[in-house]
Amino acid sequence: DVKVTQSSRYLVKRTGEKVFLECVQDMDHENMFWYRQDPGLGLRLIYFSYDVKMKEKGDIPEGYSVSREKKERFSLILESASTNQTSMYLCASIGAGLNYEQYFGPGTRLTVT
Amino acid sequence: GQSLEQPSEVTAVEGAIVQINCTYQTSGFYGLSWYQQHDGGAPTFLSYNALDGLEETGRFSSFLSRSDSYGYLLLQELQMKDSASYFCAVRSESRDSGTYKYIFGTGTRLKVLA
């Protein structure tokens, strides 16, 4: 059974804190993605990675960075959390080539106070 | 820029047929996907169209017209459990890396009434 897991289901942090969100997939997928989901805005791509140590900005990368040191793990980092980063964060992965199905993790609901 | 448009909400009764439309504007288009998301859950893959035409998977079908930059998801024999949000997503080629990225629409909330 394919699986994408995220380190926390719920997280509460204070403004200015550094926040790490971890995502692990067990499908040996090359591509991994971080999205944030807000009501009425759908899923917006923050960053994605197509190989170990390779990353590319999505549509809303400001205030975020990522790390991919191992193929199975993709981390999202909020350098200095702000209240407008309160959101649901979803990680997804997909294999290379003619694979079309993204597999999503359960999400992390982050609240920044 | 890249954008996708879909209706924010659709309501239908059990047993009916409903169509959720998606129009897109994007460069490097490769295909259109559909995902279902129940409240509190993660999105799950429904279908993918790379070529024009209709793809059928059980009660769900998806259509693509590349010349019109348009697609739709058709749900037949609606059931209460189909009440969820449905997202279209464009698979496009990234100019920077040549790899693929996915841009999602804002979602359509489907309410199925008894």
GROMACS .gro file of N, CA, C and O in nm, chain A residues 9 33 35 37 40-43 45 48 50 56 59 90 94 97 99-102 104-106, chain B residues 33 35 37 40 42-43 45 48 87 91 94-97 99-107:
model
  184
    9ARG      N    1   0.006   1.614   1.229
    9ARG     CA    2  -0.128   1.639   1.176
    9ARG      C    3  -0.171   1.783   1.211
    9ARG      O    4  -0.234   1.849   1.131
   33PHE      N    5   0.627   1.727  -0.384
   33PHE     CA    6   0.567   1.860  -0.392
   33PHE      C    7   0.518   1.904  -0.255
   33PHE      O    8   0.473   1.822  -0.175
   35TYR      N    9   0.230   2.179  -0.115
   35TYR     CA   10   0.121   2.270  -0.145
   35TYR      C   11   0.069   2.327  -0.013
   35TYR      O   12   0.079   2.265   0.091
   37GLN      N   13  -0.312   2.472   0.122
   37GLN     CA   14  -0.453   2.476   0.083
   37GLN      C   15  -0.527   2.571   0.174
   37GLN      O   16  -0.527   2.554   0.297
   40GLY      N   17  -1.124   2.849  -0.068
   40GLY     CA   18  -1.149   2.934  -0.184
   40GLY      C   19  -1.030   2.953  -0.276
   40GLY      O   20  -1.045   3.011  -0.384
   41LEU      N   21  -0.914   2.906  -0.233
   41LEU     CA   22  -0.793   2.925  -0.315
   41LEU      C   23  -0.738   2.794  -0.370
   41LEU      O   24  -0.641   2.795  -0.445
   42GLY      N   25  -0.796   2.684  -0.333
   42GLY     CA   26  -0.749   2.556  -0.385
   42GLY      C   27  -0.613   2.519  -0.330
   42GLY      O   28  -0.572   2.565  -0.222
   43LEU      N   29  -0.541   2.437  -0.405
   43LEU     CA   30  -0.406   2.398  -0.366
   43LEU      C   31  -0.308   2.484  -0.446
   43LEU      O   32  -0.315   2.490  -0.569
   45LEU      N   33   0.096   2.560  -0.526
   45LEU     CA   34   0.227   2.495  -0.522
   45LEU      C   35   0.331   2.589  -0.462
   45LEU      O   36   0.352   2.699  -0.512
   48PHE      N   37   0.870   2.234  -0.541
   48PHE     CA   38   0.875   2.093  -0.574
   48PHE      C   39   1.020   2.050  -0.597
   48PHE      O   40   1.108   2.134  -0.615
   50TYR      N   41   1.251   1.740  -0.803
   50TYR     CA   42   1.247   1.634  -0.904
   50TYR      C   43   1.362   1.535  -0.888
   50TYR      O   44   1.376   1.441  -0.965
   56GLU      N   45   1.275   2.333  -0.711
   56GLU     CA   46   1.231   2.441  -0.799
   56GLU      C   47   1.115   2.513  -0.732
   56GLU      O   48   1.031   2.450  -0.667
   59ASP      N   49   0.448   2.845  -0.724
   59ASP     CA   50   0.382   2.974  -0.745
   59ASP      C   51   0.394   3.068  -0.625
   59ASP      O   52   0.387   3.189  -0.642
   90LEU      N   53   0.002   2.038   0.242
   90LEU     CA   54  -0.009   1.904   0.185
   90LEU      C   55   0.117   1.870   0.107
   90LEU      O   56   0.164   1.950   0.027
   94ILE      N   57   0.505   1.174  -0.683
   94ILE     CA   58   0.467   1.107  -0.808
   94ILE      C   59   0.594   1.053  -0.871
   94ILE      O   60   0.701   1.114  -0.860
   97GLY      N   61   0.835   1.009  -1.547
   97GLY     CA   62   0.785   0.960  -1.674
   97GLY      C   63   0.635   0.965  -1.686
   97GLY      O   64   0.572   1.066  -1.657
   99ASN      N   65   0.390   0.848  -1.522
   99ASN     CA   66   0.303   0.836  -1.405
   99ASN      C   67   0.219   0.962  -1.393
   99ASN      O   68   0.270   1.073  -1.404
  100TYR      N   69   0.090   0.946  -1.369
  100TYR     CA   70   0.002   1.063  -1.366
  100TYR      C   71  -0.060   1.088  -1.231
  100TYR      O   72  -0.117   1.193  -1.207
  101GLU      N   73  -0.052   0.989  -1.143
  101GLU     CA   74  -0.124   0.999  -1.017
  101GLU      C   75  -0.033   1.053  -0.907
  101GLU      O   76   0.068   0.990  -0.872
  102GLN      N   77  -0.069   1.168  -0.851
  102GLN     CA   78  -0.001   1.220  -0.734
  102GLN      C   79  -0.062   1.155  -0.611
  102GLN      O   80  -0.184   1.145  -0.600
  104PHE      N   81  -0.102   1.193  -0.209
  104PHE     CA   82  -0.096   1.298  -0.110
  104PHE      C   83  -0.083   1.242   0.031
  104PHE      O   84  -0.139   1.136   0.063
  105GLY      N   85  -0.012   1.316   0.114
  105GLY     CA   86  -0.010   1.287   0.256
  105GLY      C   87  -0.137   1.340   0.321
  105GLY      O   88  -0.217   1.407   0.256
  106PRO      N   89  -0.156   1.311   0.451
  106PRO     CA   90  -0.279   1.351   0.520
  106PRO      C   91  -0.288   1.501   0.550
  106PRO      O   92  -0.395   1.550   0.584
  146SER      N   93  -0.573   1.656  -1.494
  146SER     CA   94  -0.611   1.556  -1.394
  146SER      C   95  -0.730   1.604  -1.314
  146SER      O   96  -0.759   1.723  -1.309
  148TYR      N   97  -0.906   1.539  -0.915
  148TYR     CA   98  -0.888   1.484  -0.781
  148TYR      C   99  -1.014   1.508  -0.700
  148TYR      O  100  -1.084   1.608  -0.718
  150GLN      N  101  -1.162   1.533  -0.301
  150GLN     CA  102  -1.120   1.553  -0.163
  150GLN      C  103  -1.243   1.564  -0.073
  150GLN      O  104  -1.322   1.657  -0.085
  153GLY      N  105  -1.172   1.709   0.545
  153GLY     CA  106  -1.078   1.653   0.641
  153GLY      C  107  -0.983   1.549   0.582
  153GLY      O  108  -0.897   1.498   0.653
  155ALA      N  109  -0.733   1.389   0.242
  155ALA     CA  110  -0.636   1.429   0.141
  155ALA      C  111  -0.696   1.412   0.002
  155ALA      O  112  -0.785   1.329  -0.017
  156PRO      N  113  -0.650   1.489  -0.096
  156PRO     CA  114  -0.697   1.468  -0.233
  156PRO      C  115  -0.659   1.329  -0.283
  156PRO      O  116  -0.550   1.279  -0.253
  158PHE      N  117  -0.663   1.081  -0.643
  158PHE     CA  118  -0.664   1.087  -0.788
  158PHE      C  119  -0.788   1.018  -0.845
  158PHE      O  120  -0.827   0.910  -0.800
  161TYR      N  121  -0.700   1.112  -1.552
  161TYR     CA  122  -0.603   1.195  -1.623
  161TYR      C  123  -0.632   1.186  -1.772
  161TYR      O  124  -0.653   1.077  -1.826
  200PHE      N  125  -1.118   1.885  -0.775
  200PHE     CA  126  -1.018   1.977  -0.828
  200PHE      C  127  -0.969   1.930  -0.963
  200PHE      O  128  -0.937   1.812  -0.980
  204ARG      N  129  -0.113   1.945  -1.569
  204ARG     CA  130   0.026   1.900  -1.568
  204ARG      C  131   0.099   1.980  -1.676
  204ARG      O  132   0.062   1.972  -1.793
  207SER      N  133   0.785   2.238  -1.668
  207SER     CA  134   0.858   2.350  -1.610
  207SER      C  135   0.968   2.394  -1.707
  207SER      O  136   1.048   2.312  -1.750
  208ARG      N  137   0.969   2.523  -1.739
  208ARG     CA  138   1.070   2.573  -1.833
  208ARG      C  139   1.211   2.566  -1.774
  208ARG      O  140   1.309   2.550  -1.844
  209ASP      N  141   1.219   2.578  -1.640
  209ASP     CA  142   1.350   2.580  -1.575
  209ASP      C  143   1.418   2.444  -1.579
  209ASP      O  144   1.535   2.431  -1.613
  210SER      N  145   1.343   2.340  -1.542
  210SER     CA  146   1.406   2.208  -1.524
  210SER      C  147   1.365   2.108  -1.630
  210SER      O  148   1.427   2.003  -1.643
  212THR      N  149   1.111   1.939  -1.605
  212THR     CA  150   1.027   1.838  -1.538
  212THR      C  151   0.883   1.889  -1.532
  212THR      O  152   0.853   1.999  -1.578
  213TYR      N  153   0.798   1.808  -1.471
  213TYR     CA  154   0.657   1.843  -1.469
  213TYR      C  155   0.618   1.902  -1.335
  213TYR      O  156   0.667   1.862  -1.229
  214LYS      N  157   0.527   1.998  -1.341
  214LYS     CA  158   0.465   2.047  -1.219
  214LYS      C  159   0.315   2.049  -1.240
  214LYS      O  160   0.266   2.030  -1.352
  215TYR      N  161   0.243   2.067  -1.132
  215TYR     CA  162   0.099   2.055  -1.135
  215TYR      C  163   0.036   2.180  -1.073
  215TYR      O  164   0.071   2.219  -0.962
  216ILE      N  165  -0.053   2.240  -1.148
  216ILE     CA  166  -0.124   2.358  -1.102
  216ILE      C  167  -0.270   2.320  -1.083
  216ILE      O  168  -0.333   2.269  -1.176
  217PHE      N  169  -0.322   2.347  -0.963
  217PHE     CA  170  -0.458   2.309  -0.929
  217PHE      C  171  -0.556   2.424  -0.943
  217PHE      O  172  -0.520   2.541  -0.921
  218GLY      N  173  -0.680   2.389  -0.976
  218GLY     CA  174  -0.787   2.486  -0.971
  218GLY      C  175  -0.831   2.511  -0.828
  218GLY      O  176  -0.780   2.447  -0.735
  219THR      N  177  -0.926   2.600  -0.810
  219THR     CA  178  -0.970   2.636  -0.675
  219THR      C  179  -1.071   2.538  -0.617
  219THR      O  180  -1.106   2.547  -0.501
  220GLY      N  181  -1.118   2.445  -0.699
  220GLY     CA  182  -1.205   2.341  -0.647
  220GLY      C  183  -1.353   2.370  -0.663
  220GLY      O  184  -1.396   2.486  -0.659
   0.00000   0.00000   0.00000
